[in-house]
Amino acid sequence: MIDANPLPEVSGEVVIVKYNAGNVRSVTCALNRLGIEPVLTDDPDRIRDADRVIFPGVGEASSAMNYLRRTGLDGVLKTLTQPFLGICLGMQLMCEWSQENDTECLGIFHEKVLLFPPELKVPHMGWNNLSGIMSPILSGITGDEYFYFVHSYYAAKGDETIASCGYINEFSAALQNGNYYGLQFHPEKSSKAGEMILRNFLGMGDG
Amino acid sequence: MLTKRIIPCLDVHDGRTVKGVNFVNLRDAGDAVELGAMYAGQGADELTFLDITATVERRETLAALVKRISAHINIPFTVGGGIKSVSDVGVLLSSGADKISVNSEVVRNPGIIDSLAAEFGSQCVVYSTDVRHNGEFWEVYIRGGRTPTGIRAREWIKQIENRGAGEILLTSMDHDGTKNGFALEFTRDISEMVQVPVIASGGAGTMEHFVDVFTEGKADAALAASIFHFREIDIPDLKSYLRERNIPVRIEK
């Protein structure tokens, strides 16, 4: 059924936020496969005017937040109104605070980001499934699909959790606050199920 | 539930797969990208590309290949073979590789692991090591298994983990090519010793061997080459077999 979704139609620009912790090539390639040519930019006006904003991230929280504050991007990212998607570290940076080097983050989500206790292997690396799914961005996802995770820190479950995942504990696999969405896993690396979520994000109405 | 990963390994030379590959349904079975995409479509959980090109142009050809792979393949992939420097790795990651694997260079310069972890994060640094039991202990070999080092693998792997490796790819040369099964005891020993995931490699011959390496061997992932390339085992059959035996695996609908 996954292949039945039509290609998304996006009228304006799809922007990928350019900063010091992006793994942009994989996301760009995944969007290209959906017929989208994203724009990589750190220009505040272009980000504000975009139809969709994607905020990927691989790396360490405090250096990423320092960079966002120094460039003033933190204020821009917090005050957007179009659909916005943070991926992996991007999602963690959208939370309130991260235990990774005691970092105050953007506060778009109110959850805290904590280090997994070493009861199983850390990082949580590989394919895992979701439960408690509830949001248009996860439309069509039943809980039987698997998504690719690589992370040592996790966002605790809270009011904004729209899907959870079990590893060592139950944590937030996805978060939503209004037009802001965050995914702990990598949709761009999660085969057809990940593509479906990207299509949902690209196809959803504004706000 | 976190699933056990199945990882086909493709040896490439000048962008082409080198081990005899026998797939009639591919337009060009020698094209690493096309073969990788086919495995991804069959349900492989990750792919590993091992570059054995030895020419001076290798860096450019490999980067070009990695760009093509990332354009076409929607699952994670690792690139290894002859990596000697932080700048080699930077090129591969910016070309779209999710992880890189380092092997011989780590024995010459263990500090490369610290540098790579600091620069790019542990999650993309795979330490790949070839080991053989010398009658007394498991010994680390380098240069594609040609050169023994006298190093005790167990203590060495712990040190490399502490330096920042995010995953260990463990190949037993005693088992590789035998099709008699993986090195279960040693894989288990290493997997229980380290905090990071362990990929077992060498010896896969039957589907039961994969069950054994995930249960007795405590491996997080299993890598194989020829049994997939020669279609002795098809990945969808293997995944079904594992699931029937209560090994958690990802089956895409």
XYZ file of C-alpha atoms in Angstrom:
460
model
C 0.000 0.000 0.000
C 2.935 2.266 0.696
C 3.642 2.780 -2.978
C 0.083 3.933 -3.609
C 0.722 7.389 -2.145
C 0.978 9.974 -4.901
C 4.088 12.109 -5.156
C 3.676 15.182 -2.988
C 2.952 18.519 -4.570
C 4.771 21.365 -2.901
C 4.241 24.812 -4.343
C 7.034 26.746 -2.656
C 10.542 25.906 -1.560
C 11.550 23.015 0.629
C 14.420 24.341 2.698
C 17.027 22.347 4.585
C 18.527 24.408 7.385
C 22.269 24.837 6.855
C 24.291 24.732 10.068
C 27.255 22.910 11.558
C 25.591 19.578 12.349
C 23.670 18.659 9.247
C 23.936 15.366 7.420
C 22.312 16.932 4.431
C 23.276 14.679 1.571
C 21.108 11.728 2.659
C 18.092 13.952 3.239
C 18.643 15.730 -0.067
C 18.850 12.411 -1.910
C 15.691 11.115 -0.234
C 13.812 14.269 -1.275
C 15.219 14.000 -4.808
C 13.781 10.490 -5.017
C 10.392 12.061 -4.264
C 10.853 14.589 -7.043
C 11.791 17.495 -4.736
C 14.867 19.701 -5.128
C 15.466 21.137 -1.655
C 17.396 24.344 -1.025
C 20.183 24.300 1.553
C 20.327 27.687 3.235
C 20.934 29.586 6.464
C 19.305 32.780 5.123
C 16.585 33.739 7.673
C 14.300 35.312 5.045
C 14.481 32.303 2.791
C 13.779 29.991 5.725
C 10.773 32.125 6.793
C 9.382 32.149 3.256
C 9.790 28.415 2.651
C 6.860 26.087 2.172
C 8.522 23.371 4.295
C 11.574 23.481 6.552
C 13.689 20.433 7.349
C 16.194 20.485 10.196
C 18.417 17.389 10.046
C 21.211 16.777 12.478
C 24.080 14.450 13.245
C 26.607 15.371 15.881
C 26.789 16.848 19.334
C 24.140 19.053 20.969
C 26.123 21.857 22.643
C 28.284 22.780 19.654
C 25.186 22.761 17.437
C 23.258 25.020 19.848
C 26.234 27.366 20.214
C 26.333 27.712 16.455
C 22.579 28.347 16.194
C 22.778 31.058 18.903
C 25.857 32.712 17.430
C 24.199 32.986 14.026
C 20.790 34.000 15.404
C 19.194 31.020 13.679
C 17.775 29.858 17.022
C 15.305 32.761 17.075
C 14.339 32.180 13.445
C 13.680 28.465 13.893
C 11.514 28.997 16.978
C 9.110 31.424 15.276
C 8.148 29.655 12.047
C 4.595 28.862 11.004
C 4.989 26.424 8.114
C 5.398 22.637 8.623
C 8.836 22.094 10.170
C 10.566 18.726 10.562
C 13.541 18.014 12.819
C 15.365 14.729 12.343
C 17.517 12.884 14.928
C 19.757 15.504 16.599
C 17.530 18.106 14.943
C 14.587 16.779 16.952
C 16.641 16.711 20.150
C 17.706 20.322 19.611
C 13.999 21.265 19.385
C 13.494 19.967 22.946
C 13.835 21.919 26.191
C 17.217 20.702 27.404
C 19.750 17.971 26.652
C 21.867 16.064 29.108
C 24.525 15.992 26.387
C 26.953 18.563 27.807
C 24.088 20.117 29.832
C 22.724 22.015 26.854
C 19.780 24.370 26.839
C 17.996 23.739 23.532
C 15.335 25.511 21.463
C 12.373 24.700 23.726
C 9.920 24.105 20.870
C 9.106 20.782 22.539
C 8.917 20.599 26.301
C 10.539 17.193 26.691
C 14.026 16.674 28.097
C 16.760 14.719 26.321
C 18.562 12.133 28.450
C 21.383 9.609 28.034
C 20.255 5.973 27.824
C 21.274 4.057 30.954
C 23.773 1.347 29.857
C 21.424 -1.581 30.452
C 21.686 -2.619 26.816
C 24.092 -1.506 24.121
C 24.350 2.223 23.579
C 23.904 3.696 20.984
C 20.496 2.319 20.120
C 21.468 1.406 16.566
C 19.333 -0.342 14.009
C 15.729 -0.905 12.987
C 12.920 -0.611 15.516
C 9.143 -0.138 15.363
C 6.740 2.450 16.760
C 3.742 2.326 19.078
C 1.140 4.804 20.296
C 1.034 6.395 16.831
C -1.115 9.535 16.505
C -0.468 12.326 14.032
C -1.103 13.153 10.372
C 2.638 12.960 9.699
C 2.479 9.269 10.654
C -0.640 8.607 8.616
C -0.616 5.066 7.224
C 1.972 3.834 9.731
C 0.520 0.873 11.600
C 3.298 -0.066 14.015
C 4.498 -3.040 11.977
C 6.986 -0.971 9.974
C 10.586 -0.540 11.033
C 12.648 2.644 11.107
C 16.388 3.214 11.354
C 17.612 4.689 14.633
C 21.131 5.728 15.702
C 21.272 7.625 18.984
C 22.662 7.516 22.509
C 20.351 10.195 23.929
C 16.567 10.059 23.852
C 13.664 12.437 24.410
C 11.523 11.295 27.308
C 7.826 10.647 26.680
C 5.528 13.609 27.248
C 2.380 15.412 26.086
C 3.886 16.082 22.665
C 4.808 12.442 21.977
C 3.055 11.240 18.815
C 4.832 7.862 18.642
C 7.019 5.996 21.064
C 9.668 3.328 20.697
C 10.968 0.759 23.152
C 14.675 0.323 23.868
C 15.916 0.213 27.448
C 12.831 2.336 28.142
C 9.891 3.791 26.219
C 10.991 7.059 24.654
C 9.645 9.591 22.151
C 10.223 8.343 18.609
C 8.281 11.339 17.278
C 7.056 14.634 18.718
C 4.636 17.298 17.537
C 3.773 20.776 18.748
C 1.516 22.531 16.249
C 3.390 22.929 12.962
C 6.592 21.517 14.489
C 7.405 17.835 14.042
C 10.405 15.863 15.241
C 11.545 12.340 14.400
C 14.230 10.531 16.386
C 14.751 7.996 13.591
C 16.023 8.691 10.092
C 13.134 8.650 7.587
C 15.650 9.282 4.803
C 17.331 5.961 5.646
C 14.229 3.966 6.517
C 13.342 2.472 3.167
C 9.724 2.682 1.985
C 8.228 3.353 5.420
C 10.498 6.367 5.856
C 9.602 7.651 2.403
C 5.952 7.447 3.359
C 6.510 9.767 6.327
C 8.451 12.238 4.177
C 5.567 12.209 1.692
C 3.107 12.840 4.502
C 5.187 15.798 5.676
C 5.527 17.258 2.197
C 1.866 16.732 1.391
C 0.296 18.136 4.539
C -1.606 21.436 4.615
C 0.046 24.475 6.167
C -0.260 25.077 9.891
C 11.733 -4.159 19.369
C 15.231 -3.578 18.042
C 15.874 -6.113 15.302
C 18.970 -8.083 14.335
C 20.528 -6.752 11.168
C 21.479 -8.658 8.006
C 24.253 -6.965 6.042
C 25.426 -8.050 2.586
C 29.006 -7.037 1.847
C 30.001 -5.975 -1.667
C 33.648 -5.879 -2.707
C 34.168 -3.159 -5.273
C 37.013 -2.246 -7.603
C 36.818 0.910 -9.692
C 33.128 1.157 -8.833
C 32.342 -2.395 -9.925
C 31.655 -5.464 -7.798
C 34.460 -7.960 -8.008
C 33.360 -11.243 -6.515
C 31.590 -13.340 -9.091
C 27.977 -12.404 -8.851
C 25.231 -14.452 -10.340
C 22.025 -12.505 -10.763
C 20.250 -12.937 -14.037
C 17.591 -10.343 -13.253
C 19.994 -7.420 -13.072
C 20.852 -5.402 -16.145
C 24.404 -5.073 -14.921
C 25.260 -7.364 -12.027
C 28.701 -5.826 -11.880
C 27.319 -2.420 -11.026
C 27.717 -1.958 -7.280
C 24.804 0.473 -7.100
C 22.388 -1.794 -8.917
C 23.340 -4.823 -6.844
C 23.088 -2.791 -3.631
C 19.666 -1.475 -4.609
C 18.503 -5.006 -5.268
C 19.605 -6.133 -1.808
C 17.911 -3.099 -0.265
C 14.707 -4.039 -2.091
C 14.968 -7.595 -0.783
C 15.109 -6.407 2.809
C 18.812 -6.056 3.610
C 19.111 -3.857 6.706
C 22.361 -2.172 5.740
C 24.994 -2.546 3.069
C 28.759 -2.587 3.335
C 30.915 -1.613 0.379
C 34.532 -2.651 0.661
C 36.727 -0.857 -1.849
C 39.763 -2.796 -2.970
C 40.927 -0.361 -5.635
C 44.637 0.263 -5.228
C 45.239 2.955 -7.826
C 46.083 6.592 -7.153
C 42.679 7.660 -8.479
C 40.879 5.516 -5.910
C 39.756 8.415 -3.756
C 37.914 10.106 -6.616
C 36.354 6.927 -8.004
C 35.207 5.884 -4.542
C 33.663 9.285 -3.773
C 31.825 9.163 -7.111
C 30.528 5.688 -6.300
C 29.384 6.757 -2.829
C 27.451 9.662 -4.346
C 25.679 7.289 -6.719
C 24.889 4.863 -3.901
C 23.388 7.579 -1.716
C 21.291 8.838 -4.611
C 19.728 5.428 -5.195
C 19.706 3.500 -1.926
C 17.311 4.247 0.930
C 18.948 2.222 3.714
C 22.167 2.926 5.635
C 25.501 1.932 4.151
C 29.096 1.675 5.289
C 32.152 2.236 3.129
C 35.559 0.783 3.915
C 38.839 -0.190 2.362
C 42.162 1.618 2.523
C 40.981 4.541 4.655
C 44.028 6.265 6.134
C 43.063 9.747 7.218
C 40.415 12.036 8.619
C 40.211 13.773 5.262
C 39.534 10.441 3.458
C 36.598 9.981 5.790
C 35.343 13.547 5.412
C 35.081 13.040 1.647
C 33.145 9.793 2.021
C 30.704 11.116 4.616
C 30.000 14.297 2.691
C 29.420 12.126 -0.388
C 26.645 10.381 1.531
C 28.142 7.395 3.385
C 26.445 6.797 6.748
C 29.430 5.079 8.300
C 32.989 4.277 7.370
C 35.051 1.300 8.442
C 38.740 1.412 9.266
C 40.983 -1.608 9.664
C 44.757 -1.785 9.055
C 45.347 1.908 9.646
C 44.054 1.568 13.209
C 46.910 -0.801 14.059
C 49.450 1.608 12.590
C 47.797 4.633 14.196
C 45.163 3.895 16.857
C 44.705 7.633 17.397
C 42.811 7.821 14.101
C 39.798 6.425 15.993
C 39.953 9.280 18.509
C 40.262 11.806 15.687
C 37.375 10.339 13.684
C 35.088 10.101 16.707
C 35.849 13.691 17.702
C 35.400 15.028 14.178
C 32.375 13.031 12.978
C 30.911 11.232 16.010
C 31.285 7.607 17.097
C 28.071 6.595 15.360
C 29.775 6.597 11.962
C 33.055 4.928 12.984
C 33.157 1.159 12.484
C 36.298 -0.677 13.547
C 36.697 -3.652 11.242
C 39.188 -6.286 12.344
C 40.324 -9.641 10.987
C 41.251 -12.154 13.661
C 42.627 -15.703 13.802
C 43.238 -18.004 16.753
C 46.947 -18.737 16.913
C 46.661 -21.639 19.353
C 47.139 -19.333 22.290
C 44.945 -16.286 21.708
C 42.826 -14.515 19.069
C 45.312 -12.423 17.108
C 44.677 -9.297 15.033
C 45.696 -9.466 11.367
C 46.020 -6.533 8.988
C 46.461 -5.912 5.257
C 43.458 -8.022 4.268
C 44.457 -10.835 6.592
C 47.964 -11.161 5.176
C 49.959 -9.815 8.118
C 49.793 -11.022 11.727
C 50.422 -8.308 14.300
C 50.978 -10.237 17.536
C 48.193 -8.138 19.074
C 45.671 -9.805 21.380
C 42.299 -9.028 19.807
C 40.261 -8.977 23.006
C 42.211 -6.283 24.852
C 42.821 -4.402 21.629
C 39.135 -4.192 20.719
C 38.338 -2.866 24.198
C 40.954 -0.164 23.751
C 39.571 0.792 20.339
C 36.053 0.979 21.759
C 37.331 3.278 24.506
C 38.934 5.482 21.864
C 35.517 6.018 20.293
C 34.646 3.284 17.791
C 30.859 3.079 17.507
C 30.591 -0.446 16.177
C 32.869 -3.495 15.797
C 32.950 -5.615 12.638
C 34.567 -8.867 13.692
C 35.776 -11.246 10.978
C 37.156 -14.616 11.978
C 39.651 -15.703 9.325
C 39.446 -19.225 10.755
C 35.792 -19.334 9.751
C 35.681 -17.080 6.694
C 35.031 -19.080 3.526
C 34.397 -22.361 5.371
C 30.583 -22.101 5.378
C 30.705 -24.011 8.664
C 29.240 -21.229 10.776
C 30.424 -18.109 12.576
C 32.973 -17.943 15.416
C 30.285 -18.168 18.071
C 32.302 -18.195 21.270
C 34.601 -15.375 20.341
C 31.776 -13.254 18.932
C 29.866 -13.729 22.163
C 32.927 -12.904 24.230
C 33.471 -9.627 22.359
C 29.781 -8.730 22.211
C 29.448 -9.137 25.975
C 32.657 -7.216 26.616
C 31.900 -4.078 24.604
C 29.085 -1.574 24.988
C 28.731 -0.957 21.221
C 27.089 -3.203 18.600
C 29.061 -6.117 17.147
C 28.699 -7.315 13.548
C 29.749 -10.938 13.099
C 31.420 -11.923 9.853
C 32.969 -15.051 8.394
C 31.595 -18.556 8.096
C 27.945 -18.156 7.121
C 26.813 -21.195 5.151
C 23.263 -21.937 6.231
C 20.312 -20.031 7.653
C 20.802 -21.897 10.913
C 24.232 -20.312 11.233
C 22.532 -16.921 11.457
C 20.244 -18.177 14.221
C 23.324 -19.419 16.087
C 25.258 -16.172 15.753
C 22.333 -14.115 17.054
C 21.506 -16.451 19.960
C 24.733 -18.153 21.075
C 27.010 -15.556 19.486
C 25.031 -12.579 20.865
C 25.798 -10.640 17.690
C 23.809 -7.500 16.899
C 24.227 -7.936 13.162
C 25.630 -10.498 10.736
C 27.536 -9.786 7.551
C 28.036 -12.141 4.624
C 29.026 -11.924 0.983
C 29.216 -14.975 -1.236
C 26.162 -16.799 0.084
C 24.078 -13.800 -0.924
C 25.912 -13.108 -4.174
C 25.598 -16.721 -5.317
C 21.995 -16.880 -4.143
C 22.670 -19.786 -1.833
C 20.537 -17.880 0.656
C 17.954 -15.263 -0.327
C 17.448 -12.486 2.183
C 13.612 -12.737 2.294
C 13.858 -16.479 3.023
C 16.486 -15.835 5.687
C 14.361 -13.170 7.377
C 11.304 -15.459 7.451
C 13.401 -18.300 8.812
C 14.786 -16.103 11.580
C 11.381 -14.719 12.514
C 9.935 -18.243 12.751
C 12.684 -18.983 15.256
C 11.843 -15.916 17.327
C 14.801 -13.828 16.242
C 13.517 -10.244 15.873
C 14.039 -9.154 12.266
C 12.611 -6.464 10.050
C 10.333 -7.703 7.273
C 9.128 -4.977 4.933
C 5.622 -5.353 3.593
